[in-house]
Amino acid sequence: MKVTVVGAGLVGCLLTCFLARRGHEVTLYERRSNPRKAGAERGRSINLAISERGIDALRRVGLDRQVLAGALPMPGRMMHAVDGALTFQPYSADGTRAINSISRGDLNRILLDAAEAMPGVEVVFDHRLTGLSEATGTLSFDTPGGPVEVEKAQVVLGADGAFSAVRAHLQWRPGFDFSQDYLDYGYKELTIPAKDGGYAMDPGALHIWPRGSSMMIALPDPGGSFTCTLFWPKSGPGSFADLDTPAKVEEHFARHYPDAQALMPDLLDDYAHNPVGHLVTMRCSPWQIQGEQTVVGLIGDAAHAIVPFYGQGANAGFEDCVELDRCLAETGDDFAAALRLYQDRRKRHADTIAELALDNFIEMRDRVASRAFLAQKKVEHALERALPGRYVSRYELVSFSTVPYADIRPRLTRQRTQVAAALALLTAGLLATRALLKGPRAKP
Ligand code: FAD
């Protein structure tokens, strides 16, 4: 089949690799200029965490090693208290499993190179999709040379991100459900540069400054720096709107992030010039539509954009590619049938990770700082060590497994019920033993 993919971001490029591997001819349209010539776009996260689901997808197209070669493993979180005290909390029971910090630009370039190297693939930059008719199969693009039309596209797959133009053209059809929920929080990136030729903090951790109703995180970059992200309210006290002068920013950092401030020589400049990004959850249905000429599908953020607090948006989008590839194999590459099957299988998992990601914001900004939370994690890890493979924490199931997202909650409930039953039996046994021992003693 001749397939049109819109959006050469992370998911569009990986999807192109999967489709080309199945023998399809793919034209991949991207609104930006070639990133290998134009450099990174400002305002997107500079690095991101890739974990097992993403690695599994990359492994299937032979790219895992190349991607991981440039990644920095983060086997745990490092919590920074206001007084500078550090607490390391491993992500896994044995402390060895890690999520991986990787440059978004490098990952996109690796995927783009891989897609372009596949037979039957053409990548077309500087083409912004502006129109789509699934009835006639006509695609309209804005290009530097003026508007361009492409006719009779048979299959169009929208991998054009959270604000998808492909989705926008489906959105007004009767029966198309769509919702977008913005958080009252925004994000802004700052930098902790390399210090004395090395990292200014431990690069083997995801750093968190939990401050109750807001937080900052930092991920190591390959060059020795850290990219920090503030997740702050958009309005009200301590918000981006409130902290609008250099003096206020300095005073706020001195009060809430003094250890980080000492490592940020460009704080005021970064703060003044880096944009505030929005945090949004987008849900829609259906993810596919069969027109007279064309079948249209959505994938990655275009189908389900989520907030970044579980580090799963790209991982989930990569899993979409694996599932669509599986559905194509099962339907003999009948795209209409495969896209329906893919939506049936994937939608509930996308909805679940959207919820888990929202829950994790509260955990990261607030709960991780409490002693009770740390104690709970220690008990959880002890249970995992005592019952390997039978008791697995939520974090590990999300980040270090490919257990479908929607199966995680029922599994956790089952595990907890089993542990509670075992504890009840143990307690009953102990009480019975104590009662026996307390009984009338035999005379010597
Ligand atoms: P995108 O990456 O948005 O790519 C879409 C592509 O389509 C872009 O290249 C764009 O230029 C192009 N495009 C858009 N419109 C058009 C058009 N009209 N015509 C042609 N081309 C078009 N995920 C993780 O897994 N781990 C993390 O740690 C993580 N951290 C994050 C931190 C932040 C602050 C944010 C905001 C997100 C984070 N994510 C993370 C989520 C992740 O960035 C997204 O889920 C991922 O980028 C989705 O990939 P995509 O290819 O679907 O969309």
mmCIF file of N, CA and C and ligand atoms in Angstrom, residues 6-13 29-32 41 44-45 47-50 104 108 127-130 141 159-166 187 189 219 229 231 278-279 299-302 304 306-308 310-318, ligand 1:
data_model
loop_
_atom_site.group_PDB
_atom_site.id
_atom_site.type_symbol
_atom_site.label_atom_id
_atom_site.label_comp_id
_atom_site.label_asym_id
_atom_site.label_seq_id
_atom_site.Cartn_x
_atom_site.Cartn_y
_atom_site.Cartn_z
ATOM 1 N N VAL A 6 1.656 11.665 8.518
ATOM 2 C CA VAL A 6 1.813 13.111 8.755
ATOM 3 C C VAL A 6 2.488 13.292 10.104
ATOM 4 N N GLY A 7 3.659 13.957 10.112
ATOM 5 C CA GLY A 7 4.388 14.206 11.354
ATOM 6 C C GLY A 7 5.595 13.303 11.490
ATOM 7 N N ALA A 8 6.791 13.903 11.352
ATOM 8 C CA ALA A 8 8.036 13.121 11.491
ATOM 9 C C ALA A 8 8.629 13.349 12.866
ATOM 10 N N GLY A 9 7.764 13.296 13.886
ATOM 11 C CA GLY A 9 8.249 13.336 15.271
ATOM 12 C C GLY A 9 8.666 11.931 15.674
ATOM 13 N N LEU A 10 8.674 11.687 16.980
ATOM 14 C CA LEU A 10 9.169 10.398 17.469
ATOM 15 C C LEU A 10 8.317 9.251 16.939
ATOM 16 N N VAL A 11 7.001 9.401 17.055
ATOM 17 C CA VAL A 11 6.117 8.283 16.703
ATOM 18 C C VAL A 11 6.007 8.120 15.182
ATOM 19 N N GLY A 12 5.895 9.237 14.449
ATOM 20 C CA GLY A 12 5.773 9.148 12.989
ATOM 21 C C GLY A 12 6.968 8.443 12.369
ATOM 22 N N CYS A 13 8.168 8.744 12.884
ATOM 23 C CA CYS A 13 9.379 8.118 12.320
ATOM 24 C C CYS A 13 9.416 6.626 12.641
ATOM 25 N N TYR A 29 5.336 13.287 5.801
ATOM 26 C CA TYR A 29 5.332 14.750 5.660
ATOM 27 C C TYR A 29 5.572 15.391 7.016
ATOM 28 N N GLU A 30 6.424 16.404 7.045
ATOM 29 C CA GLU A 30 6.747 17.096 8.295
ATOM 30 C C GLU A 30 6.698 18.604 8.056
ATOM 31 N N ARG A 31 6.058 19.305 8.999
ATOM 32 C CA ARG A 31 5.918 20.764 8.820
ATOM 33 C C ARG A 31 7.235 21.511 9.035
ATOM 34 N N ARG A 32 8.109 20.929 9.882
ATOM 35 C CA ARG A 32 9.378 21.627 10.175
ATOM 36 C C ARG A 32 10.372 21.412 9.044
ATOM 37 N N GLU A 41 13.789 22.560 17.846
ATOM 38 C CA GLU A 41 12.706 23.526 18.009
ATOM 39 C C GLU A 41 12.672 23.944 19.473
ATOM 40 N N ARG A 44 9.962 22.643 23.295
ATOM 41 C CA ARG A 44 9.637 21.245 23.589
ATOM 42 C C ARG A 44 10.617 20.786 24.651
ATOM 43 N N SER A 45 10.295 19.657 25.344
ATOM 44 C CA SER A 45 11.244 19.201 26.359
ATOM 45 C C SER A 45 12.542 18.796 25.664
ATOM 46 N N ASN A 47 15.033 16.855 26.942
ATOM 47 C CA ASN A 47 15.300 15.415 27.064
ATOM 48 C C ASN A 47 14.056 14.716 27.595
ATOM 49 N N LEU A 48 14.048 13.413 27.468
ATOM 50 C CA LEU A 48 12.908 12.663 27.973
ATOM 51 C C LEU A 48 13.367 11.291 28.431
ATOM 52 N N ALA A 49 12.525 10.651 29.251
ATOM 53 C CA ALA A 49 12.888 9.354 29.814
ATOM 54 C C ALA A 49 12.242 8.256 28.984
ATOM 55 N N ILE A 50 13.079 7.346 28.505
ATOM 56 C CA ILE A 50 12.572 6.203 27.753
ATOM 57 C C ILE A 50 12.715 4.974 28.648
ATOM 58 N N ARG A 104 15.824 14.505 23.218
ATOM 59 C CA ARG A 104 14.720 14.377 22.259
ATOM 60 C C ARG A 104 15.243 14.535 20.827
ATOM 61 N N ASN A 108 15.078 11.746 17.905
ATOM 62 C CA ASN A 108 14.350 12.037 16.662
ATOM 63 C C ASN A 108 15.256 11.837 15.451
ATOM 64 N N HIS A 127 6.412 20.803 4.937
ATOM 65 C CA HIS A 127 5.051 20.584 4.451
ATOM 66 C C HIS A 127 4.119 20.494 5.654
ATOM 67 N N ARG A 128 3.361 21.555 5.867
ATOM 68 C CA ARG A 128 2.415 21.568 6.996
ATOM 69 C C ARG A 128 1.030 21.221 6.474
ATOM 70 N N LEU A 129 0.494 20.126 6.986
ATOM 71 C CA LEU A 129 -0.850 19.714 6.545
ATOM 72 C C LEU A 129 -1.866 20.774 6.951
ATOM 73 N N THR A 130 -2.674 21.211 5.978
ATOM 74 C CA THR A 130 -3.708 22.206 6.294
ATOM 75 C C THR A 130 -5.104 21.693 5.962
ATOM 76 N N PHE A 141 -1.239 21.064 1.746
ATOM 77 C CA PHE A 141 -0.097 21.449 2.589
ATOM 78 C C PHE A 141 0.272 22.898 2.338
ATOM 79 N N ALA A 159 0.352 11.312 12.767
ATOM 80 C CA ALA A 159 1.294 11.195 13.899
ATOM 81 C C ALA A 159 1.800 12.605 14.181
ATOM 82 N N ASP A 160 0.867 13.573 14.105
ATOM 83 C CA ASP A 160 1.275 14.979 14.135
ATOM 84 C C ASP A 160 1.008 15.629 15.494
ATOM 85 N N GLY A 161 1.102 14.827 16.555
ATOM 86 C CA GLY A 161 1.195 15.386 17.901
ATOM 87 C C GLY A 161 -0.122 15.827 18.512
ATOM 88 N N ALA A 162 0.011 16.400 19.711
ATOM 89 C CA ALA A 162 -1.148 16.732 20.543
ATOM 90 C C ALA A 162 -2.128 17.672 19.824
ATOM 91 N N PHE A 163 -1.611 18.561 18.999
ATOM 92 C CA PHE A 163 -2.497 19.517 18.320
ATOM 93 C C PHE A 163 -2.678 19.114 16.857
ATOM 94 N N SER A 164 -2.859 17.829 16.667
ATOM 95 C CA SER A 164 -2.912 17.190 15.349
ATOM 96 C C SER A 164 -3.861 17.867 14.351
ATOM 97 N N ALA A 165 -3.306 18.159 13.173
ATOM 98 C CA ALA A 165 -4.148 18.718 12.097
ATOM 99 C C ALA A 165 -5.021 17.620 11.506
ATOM 100 N N VAL A 166 -4.500 16.392 11.486
ATOM 101 C CA VAL A 166 -5.303 15.280 10.950
ATOM 102 C C VAL A 166 -6.546 15.104 11.825
ATOM 103 N N TYR A 187 4.862 24.446 32.390
ATOM 104 C CA TYR A 187 6.247 24.031 32.640
ATOM 105 C C TYR A 187 7.226 24.954 31.935
ATOM 106 N N GLU A 189 11.629 25.201 31.158
ATOM 107 C CA GLU A 189 12.913 24.504 31.291
ATOM 108 C C GLU A 189 14.033 25.471 31.656
ATOM 109 N N LEU A 219 16.838 16.185 34.707
ATOM 110 C CA LEU A 219 17.330 14.957 34.060
ATOM 111 C C LEU A 219 18.726 15.257 33.501
ATOM 112 N N THR A 229 13.128 21.109 34.849
ATOM 113 C CA THR A 229 11.792 21.552 34.447
ATOM 114 C C THR A 229 11.011 21.969 35.684
ATOM 115 N N PHE A 231 7.529 22.731 37.286
ATOM 116 C CA PHE A 231 6.092 22.517 37.100
ATOM 117 C C PHE A 231 5.412 23.375 38.149
ATOM 118 N N HIS A 278 2.330 24.285 28.019
ATOM 119 C CA HIS A 278 1.066 23.860 28.618
ATOM 120 C C HIS A 278 1.071 22.357 28.860
ATOM 121 N N LEU A 279 0.281 21.935 29.822
ATOM 122 C CA LEU A 279 0.182 20.509 30.137
ATOM 123 C C LEU A 279 -1.260 20.092 29.900
ATOM 124 N N ILE A 299 -2.362 8.219 15.732
ATOM 125 C CA ILE A 299 -1.402 7.443 16.524
ATOM 126 C C ILE A 299 -0.562 8.400 17.379
ATOM 127 N N GLY A 300 -0.059 7.891 18.501
ATOM 128 C CA GLY A 300 0.787 8.716 19.382
ATOM 129 C C GLY A 300 -0.027 9.836 20.005
ATOM 130 N N ASP A 301 0.618 10.981 20.234
ATOM 131 C CA ASP A 301 -0.062 12.113 20.883
ATOM 132 C C ASP A 301 -1.287 12.585 20.096
ATOM 133 N N ALA A 302 -1.305 12.377 18.802
ATOM 134 C CA ALA A 302 -2.466 12.799 18.010
ATOM 135 C C ALA A 302 -3.723 12.066 18.479
ATOM 136 N N HIS A 304 -3.842 10.458 21.671
ATOM 137 C CA HIS A 304 -3.964 10.482 23.149
ATOM 138 C C HIS A 304 -2.771 11.231 23.760
ATOM 139 N N ILE A 306 -0.897 13.011 26.799
ATOM 140 C CA ILE A 306 -1.028 12.903 28.262
ATOM 141 C C ILE A 306 -0.017 13.833 28.928
ATOM 142 N N VAL A 307 -0.216 14.085 30.229
ATOM 143 C CA VAL A 307 0.747 14.926 30.947
ATOM 144 C C VAL A 307 2.014 14.101 31.218
ATOM 145 N N PRO A 308 3.166 14.768 31.407
ATOM 146 C CA PRO A 308 4.431 14.012 31.355
ATOM 147 C C PRO A 308 4.893 13.368 32.667
ATOM 148 N N TYR A 310 4.525 10.616 34.291
ATOM 149 C CA TYR A 310 5.001 9.227 34.380
ATOM 150 C C TYR A 310 6.072 8.963 33.324
ATOM 151 N N GLY A 311 6.435 9.990 32.557
ATOM 152 C CA GLY A 311 7.439 9.803 31.506
ATOM 153 C C GLY A 311 6.995 8.723 30.518
ATOM 154 N N GLN A 312 5.714 8.747 30.137
ATOM 155 C CA GLN A 312 5.202 7.635 29.328
ATOM 156 C C GLN A 312 4.623 8.052 27.974
ATOM 157 N N GLY A 313 4.539 9.362 27.677
ATOM 158 C CA GLY A 313 3.878 9.771 26.425
ATOM 159 C C GLY A 313 4.512 9.135 25.198
ATOM 160 N N ALA A 314 5.818 9.276 25.058
ATOM 161 C CA ALA A 314 6.495 8.709 23.889
ATOM 162 C C ALA A 314 6.515 7.185 23.979
ATOM 163 N N ASN A 315 6.714 6.679 25.206
ATOM 164 C CA ASN A 315 6.713 5.219 25.380
ATOM 165 C C ASN A 315 5.382 4.621 24.919
ATOM 166 N N ALA A 316 4.286 5.298 25.288
ATOM 167 C CA ALA A 316 2.958 4.804 24.894
ATOM 168 C C ALA A 316 2.785 4.913 23.377
ATOM 169 N N GLY A 317 3.274 5.993 22.794
ATOM 170 C CA GLY A 317 3.180 6.156 21.338
ATOM 171 C C GLY A 317 3.977 5.074 20.604
ATOM 172 N N PHE A 318 5.125 4.709 21.166
ATOM 173 C CA PHE A 318 5.926 3.643 20.550
ATOM 174 C C PHE A 318 5.185 2.299 20.654
HETATM 175 P P1 FAD B 1 5.297 14.900 18.518
HETATM 176 O O1 FAD B 1 6.559 14.549 19.198
HETATM 177 O O2 FAD B 1 4.590 16.129 18.951
HETATM 178 O O3 FAD B 1 5.592 14.965 16.963
HETATM 179 C C1 FAD B 1 4.622 15.456 16.062
HETATM 180 C C2 FAD B 1 5.316 15.854 14.771
HETATM 181 O O4 FAD B 1 4.338 16.270 13.845
HETATM 182 C C3 FAD B 1 6.272 17.031 14.959
HETATM 183 O O5 FAD B 1 7.478 16.764 14.300
HETATM 184 C C4 FAD B 1 5.522 18.194 14.333
HETATM 185 O O6 FAD B 1 6.381 19.186 13.810
HETATM 186 C C5 FAD B 1 4.730 17.490 13.246
HETATM 187 N N1 FAD B 1 3.509 18.208 12.850
HETATM 188 C C6 FAD B 1 2.612 18.815 13.669
HETATM 189 N N2 FAD B 1 1.614 19.352 12.943
HETATM 190 C C7 FAD B 1 1.877 19.090 11.650
HETATM 191 C C8 FAD B 1 1.213 19.382 10.427
HETATM 192 N N3 FAD B 1 0.077 20.088 10.399
HETATM 193 N N4 FAD B 1 1.754 18.943 9.265
HETATM 194 C C9 FAD B 1 2.917 18.226 9.275
HETATM 195 N N5 FAD B 1 3.607 17.936 10.406
HETATM 196 C C10 FAD B 1 3.082 18.340 11.575
HETATM 197 N N6 FAD B 1 7.312 11.112 26.999
HETATM 198 C C11 FAD B 1 8.043 10.077 27.475
HETATM 199 O O7 FAD B 1 7.863 8.931 27.035
HETATM 200 N N7 FAD B 1 9.002 10.277 28.432
HETATM 201 C C12 FAD B 1 9.260 11.505 28.956
HETATM 202 O O8 FAD B 1 10.122 11.651 29.827
HETATM 203 C C13 FAD B 1 8.503 12.606 28.480
HETATM 204 N N8 FAD B 1 8.722 13.849 28.959
HETATM 205 C C14 FAD B 1 7.989 14.893 28.502
HETATM 206 C C15 FAD B 1 8.205 16.168 29.041
HETATM 207 C C16 FAD B 1 7.456 17.231 28.617
HETATM 208 C C17 FAD B 1 7.679 18.588 29.222
HETATM 209 C C18 FAD B 1 6.464 17.033 27.605
HETATM 210 C C19 FAD B 1 5.633 18.181 27.117
HETATM 211 C C20 FAD B 1 6.239 15.773 27.062
HETATM 212 C C21 FAD B 1 6.994 14.700 27.515
HETATM 213 N N9 FAD B 1 6.794 13.414 26.998
HETATM 214 C C22 FAD B 1 7.519 12.356 27.479
HETATM 215 C C23 FAD B 1 5.744 13.154 26.003
HETATM 216 C C24 FAD B 1 6.355 13.049 24.607
HETATM 217 O O9 FAD B 1 7.084 14.217 24.320
HETATM 218 C C25 FAD B 1 5.256 12.853 23.582
HETATM 219 O O10 FAD B 1 4.375 11.849 23.999
HETATM 220 C C26 FAD B 1 5.864 12.470 22.243
HETATM 221 O O11 FAD B 1 6.690 13.485 21.758
HETATM 222 C C27 FAD B 1 4.757 12.163 21.235
HETATM 223 O O12 FAD B 1 5.329 11.904 20.009
HETATM 224 P P2 FAD B 1 4.503 12.165 18.669
HETATM 225 O O13 FAD B 1 5.417 11.801 17.563
HETATM 226 O O14 FAD B 1 3.169 11.524 18.781
HETATM 227 O O15 FAD B 1 4.229 13.730 18.666
#
